Tab-separated table of C-alpha atoms in Angstrom:
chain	number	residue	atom	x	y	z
U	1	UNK	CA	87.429	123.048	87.847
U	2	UNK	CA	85.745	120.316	89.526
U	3	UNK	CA	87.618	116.764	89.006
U	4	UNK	CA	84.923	113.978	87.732
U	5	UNK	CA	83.807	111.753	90.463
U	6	UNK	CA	85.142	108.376	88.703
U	7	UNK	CA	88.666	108.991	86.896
U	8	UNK	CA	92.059	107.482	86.703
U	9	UNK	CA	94.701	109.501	87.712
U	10	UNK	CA	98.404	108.133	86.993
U	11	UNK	CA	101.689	108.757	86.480
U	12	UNK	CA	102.639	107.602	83.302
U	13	UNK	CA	104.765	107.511	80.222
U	14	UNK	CA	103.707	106.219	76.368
U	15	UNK	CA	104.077	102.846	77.123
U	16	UNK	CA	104.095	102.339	81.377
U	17	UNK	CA	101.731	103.474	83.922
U	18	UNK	CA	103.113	103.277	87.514
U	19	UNK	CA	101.114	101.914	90.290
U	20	UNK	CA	101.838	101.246	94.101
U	21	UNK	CA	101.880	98.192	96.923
U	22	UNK	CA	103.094	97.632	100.134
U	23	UNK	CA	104.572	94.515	101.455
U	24	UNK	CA	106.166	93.266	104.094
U	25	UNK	CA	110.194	92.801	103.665
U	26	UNK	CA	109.798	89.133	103.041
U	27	UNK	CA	108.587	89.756	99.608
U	28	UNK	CA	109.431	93.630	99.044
U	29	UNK	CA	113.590	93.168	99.082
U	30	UNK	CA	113.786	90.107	96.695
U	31	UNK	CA	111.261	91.462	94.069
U	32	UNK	CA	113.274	94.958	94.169
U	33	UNK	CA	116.678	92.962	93.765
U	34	UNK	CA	114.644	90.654	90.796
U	35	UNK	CA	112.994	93.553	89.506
U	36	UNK	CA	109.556	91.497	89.773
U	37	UNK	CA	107.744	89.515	92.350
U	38	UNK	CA	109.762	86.671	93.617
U	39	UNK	CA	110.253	84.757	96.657
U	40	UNK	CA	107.187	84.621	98.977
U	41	UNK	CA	104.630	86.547	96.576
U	42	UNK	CA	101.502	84.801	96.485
U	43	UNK	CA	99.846	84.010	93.539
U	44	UNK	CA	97.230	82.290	94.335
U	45	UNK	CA	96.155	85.410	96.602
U	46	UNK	CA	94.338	88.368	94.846
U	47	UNK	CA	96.611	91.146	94.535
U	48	UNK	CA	95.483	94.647	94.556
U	49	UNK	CA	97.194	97.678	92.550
U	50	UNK	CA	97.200	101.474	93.230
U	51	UNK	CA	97.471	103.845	90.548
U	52	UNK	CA	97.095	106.353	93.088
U	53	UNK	CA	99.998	107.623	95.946
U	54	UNK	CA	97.873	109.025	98.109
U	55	UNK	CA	95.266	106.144	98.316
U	56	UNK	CA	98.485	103.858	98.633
U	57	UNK	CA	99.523	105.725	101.448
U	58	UNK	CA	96.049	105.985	103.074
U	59	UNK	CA	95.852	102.098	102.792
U	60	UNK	CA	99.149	101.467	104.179
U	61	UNK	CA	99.574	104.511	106.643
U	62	UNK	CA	102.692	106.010	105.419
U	63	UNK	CA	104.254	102.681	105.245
U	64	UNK	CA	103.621	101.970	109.407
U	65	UNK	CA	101.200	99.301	109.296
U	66	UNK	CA	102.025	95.378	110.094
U	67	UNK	CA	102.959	93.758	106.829
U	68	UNK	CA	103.366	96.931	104.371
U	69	UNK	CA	106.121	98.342	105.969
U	70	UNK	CA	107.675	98.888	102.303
U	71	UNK	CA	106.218	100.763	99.257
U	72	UNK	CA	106.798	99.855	95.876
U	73	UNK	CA	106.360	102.139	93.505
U	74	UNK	CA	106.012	99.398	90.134
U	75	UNK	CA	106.228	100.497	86.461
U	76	UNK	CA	104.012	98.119	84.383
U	77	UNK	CA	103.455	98.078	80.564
U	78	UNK	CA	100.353	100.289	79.831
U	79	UNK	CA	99.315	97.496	77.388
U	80	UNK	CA	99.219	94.750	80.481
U	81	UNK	CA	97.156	97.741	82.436
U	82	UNK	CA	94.452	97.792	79.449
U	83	UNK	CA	94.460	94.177	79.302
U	84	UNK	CA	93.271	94.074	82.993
U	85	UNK	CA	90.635	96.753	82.331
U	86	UNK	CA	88.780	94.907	79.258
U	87	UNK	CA	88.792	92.179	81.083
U	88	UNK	CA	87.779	93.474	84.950
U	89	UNK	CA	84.241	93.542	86.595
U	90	UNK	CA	83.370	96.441	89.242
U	91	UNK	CA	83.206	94.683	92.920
U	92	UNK	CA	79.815	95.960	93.808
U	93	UNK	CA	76.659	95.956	91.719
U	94	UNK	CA	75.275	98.507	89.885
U	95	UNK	CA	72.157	98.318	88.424
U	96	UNK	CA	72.175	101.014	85.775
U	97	UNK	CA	75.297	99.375	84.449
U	98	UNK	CA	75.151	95.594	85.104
U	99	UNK	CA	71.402	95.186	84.598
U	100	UNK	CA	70.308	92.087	86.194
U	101	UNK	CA	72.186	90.645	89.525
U	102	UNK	CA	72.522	87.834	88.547
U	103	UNK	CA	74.344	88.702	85.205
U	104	UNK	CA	76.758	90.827	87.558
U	105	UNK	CA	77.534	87.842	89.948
U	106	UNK	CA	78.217	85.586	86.943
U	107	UNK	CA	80.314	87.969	85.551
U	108	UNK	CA	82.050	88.959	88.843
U	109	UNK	CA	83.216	85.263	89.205
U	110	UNK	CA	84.207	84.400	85.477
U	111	UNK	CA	86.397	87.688	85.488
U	112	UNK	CA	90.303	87.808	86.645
U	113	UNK	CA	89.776	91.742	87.294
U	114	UNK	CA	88.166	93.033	89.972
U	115	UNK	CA	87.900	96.787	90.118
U	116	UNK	CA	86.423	99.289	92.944
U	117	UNK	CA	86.026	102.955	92.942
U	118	UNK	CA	87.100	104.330	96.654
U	119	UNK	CA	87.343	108.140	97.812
U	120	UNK	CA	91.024	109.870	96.999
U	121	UNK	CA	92.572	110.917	100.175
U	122	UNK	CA	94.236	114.658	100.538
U	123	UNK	CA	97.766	114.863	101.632
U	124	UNK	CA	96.022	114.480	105.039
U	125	UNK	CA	94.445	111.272	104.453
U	126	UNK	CA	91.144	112.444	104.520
U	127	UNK	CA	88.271	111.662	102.069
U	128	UNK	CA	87.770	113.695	99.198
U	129	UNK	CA	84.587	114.004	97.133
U	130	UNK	CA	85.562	111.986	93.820
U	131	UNK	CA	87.562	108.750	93.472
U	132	UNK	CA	90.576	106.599	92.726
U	133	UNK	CA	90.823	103.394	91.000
U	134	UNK	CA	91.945	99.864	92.967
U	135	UNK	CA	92.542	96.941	90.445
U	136	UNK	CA	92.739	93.228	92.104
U	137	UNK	CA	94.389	90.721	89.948
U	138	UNK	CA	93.613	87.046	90.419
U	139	UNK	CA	94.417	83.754	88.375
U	140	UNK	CA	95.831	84.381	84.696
U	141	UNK	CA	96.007	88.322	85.186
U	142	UNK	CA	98.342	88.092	88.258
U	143	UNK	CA	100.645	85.559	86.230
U	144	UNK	CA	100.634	87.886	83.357
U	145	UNK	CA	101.430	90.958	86.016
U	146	UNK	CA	104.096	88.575	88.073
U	147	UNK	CA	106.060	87.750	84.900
U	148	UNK	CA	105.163	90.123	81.949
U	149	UNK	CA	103.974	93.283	82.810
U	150	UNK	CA	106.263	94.624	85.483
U	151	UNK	CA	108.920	96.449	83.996
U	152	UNK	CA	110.862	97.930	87.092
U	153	UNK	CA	110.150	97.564	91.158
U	154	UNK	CA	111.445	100.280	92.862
U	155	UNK	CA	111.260	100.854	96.481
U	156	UNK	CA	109.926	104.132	97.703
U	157	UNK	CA	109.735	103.571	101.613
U	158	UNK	CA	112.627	106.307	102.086
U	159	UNK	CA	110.770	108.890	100.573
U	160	UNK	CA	107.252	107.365	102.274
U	161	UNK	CA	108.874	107.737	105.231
U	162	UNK	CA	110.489	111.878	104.972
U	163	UNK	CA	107.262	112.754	103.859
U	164	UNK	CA	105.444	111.381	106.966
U	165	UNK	CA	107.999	113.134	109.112
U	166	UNK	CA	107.537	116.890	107.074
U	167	UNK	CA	103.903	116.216	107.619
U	168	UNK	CA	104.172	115.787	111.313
U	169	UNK	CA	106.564	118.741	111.154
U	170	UNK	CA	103.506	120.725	110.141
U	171	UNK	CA	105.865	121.379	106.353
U	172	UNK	CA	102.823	120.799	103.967
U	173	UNK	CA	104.363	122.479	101.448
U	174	UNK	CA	107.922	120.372	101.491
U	175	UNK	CA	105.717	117.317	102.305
U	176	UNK	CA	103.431	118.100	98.766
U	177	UNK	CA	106.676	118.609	96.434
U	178	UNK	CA	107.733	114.931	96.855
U	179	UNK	CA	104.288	113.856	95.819
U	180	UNK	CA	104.095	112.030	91.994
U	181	UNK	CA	102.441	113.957	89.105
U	182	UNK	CA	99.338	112.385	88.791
U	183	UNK	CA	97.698	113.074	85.330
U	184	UNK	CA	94.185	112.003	83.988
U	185	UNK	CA	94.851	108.568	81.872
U	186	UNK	CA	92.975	108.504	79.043
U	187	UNK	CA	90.985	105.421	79.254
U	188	UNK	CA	89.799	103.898	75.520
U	189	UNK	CA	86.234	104.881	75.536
U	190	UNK	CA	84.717	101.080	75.753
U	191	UNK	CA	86.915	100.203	78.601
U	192	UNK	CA	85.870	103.792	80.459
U	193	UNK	CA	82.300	102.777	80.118
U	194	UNK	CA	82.406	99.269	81.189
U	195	UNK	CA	84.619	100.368	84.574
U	196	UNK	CA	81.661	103.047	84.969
U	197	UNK	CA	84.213	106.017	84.961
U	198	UNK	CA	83.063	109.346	84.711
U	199	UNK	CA	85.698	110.651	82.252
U	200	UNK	CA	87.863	108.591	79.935
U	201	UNK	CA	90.892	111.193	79.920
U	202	UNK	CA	92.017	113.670	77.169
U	203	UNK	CA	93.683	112.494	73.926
U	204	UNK	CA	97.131	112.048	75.220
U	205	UNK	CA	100.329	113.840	74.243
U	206	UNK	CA	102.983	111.536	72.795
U	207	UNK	CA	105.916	113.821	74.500
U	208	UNK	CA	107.679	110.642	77.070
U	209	UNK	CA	107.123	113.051	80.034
């Protein structure tokens, strides 16, 4: 079955969605002590959030690259998430969807959001065929992320880190079982066609797992 070229994939319960960063220790160890963003976390910076692992990993390279040395792995209320989507504008123009460029560029600076559809990576890294969801947060939406929508920071860079090493042991199979479930989120319909997405996700199950 072939996966729709535009879809959220997440892990997430019935009332968080989890989604991934990587700082630098500066502003990693105090938010994980806190349990939200703290000392040195700039708000006045956009701030982009992952709902995907492996895209997190392709962006930060297994946690080795200057300044994202540590993954967070960052439970945020699913109603914050939403909130984010209604309100977001895709980075780059489309014309089928946006219409006029101008109407796009107006609407690209009036919106807090900013959302951009990149390829998923394989366990490899490499570019697959459909893709995964960023979400940049700017003025009110990364105040309403910094100080009501994270419910738990959790640092990750152990398990970053052993599955780097079972990869370059050539243990893809080891290195795949620490992976997250990802599942399909199911979008609301209006937000799933304003964010372009291919497929708004299946009615969801309301089991907790």
């Amino acid at each position: 079955m072939s996966v729709p070229t535009r879809q959220i994939r997440a892990r997430y319960l019935a009332d968080t969605i989890t989604v991934y960063q990587a700082y630098s220790p500066q502003i990693a160890l105090p938010a994980v002590a806190a349990g939200r963003f703290v000392a040195h976390f700039k708000r006045e910076r956009m701030t982009w959030i992952k709902p995907s692992f492996l895209w997190m990993m392709y962006r930060c390279g297994w946690a080795t690259k200057p300044g994202q040395e540590r993954v967070l792995s960052i439970d945020i209320s699913r109603e914050g998430f939403e909130w984010a989507l209604a309100r977001a504008c895709l980075r780059h123009y489309d014309r089928d969807l946006h219409g006029a460029r101008k109407a796009w560029s107006r609407q690209l600076k009036a919106s807090p959001v900013r959302v951009q559809w990149d390829p998923e990576r394989s366990l490899h890294l490499k570019a697959l065929p459909y893709r995964s969801l960023q979400v940049g947060l700017s003025g009110e939406a990364v105040d309403r992320y910094a100080d009501d929508w994270v419910v738990a920071v959790t640092d990750i860079t152990s398990t970053v880190q052993h599955v780097r090493e079972l990869l370059r042991g050539g243990d893809e199979q080891a290195a795949a079982a620490h992976l997250p479930i990802e599942r399909v989120y199911p979008l609301p319909a209006q937000i799933a066609s304003s964010l372009n997405a291919t497929d708004g996700g299946m009615p969801e199950q309301q089991d907790g797992h």
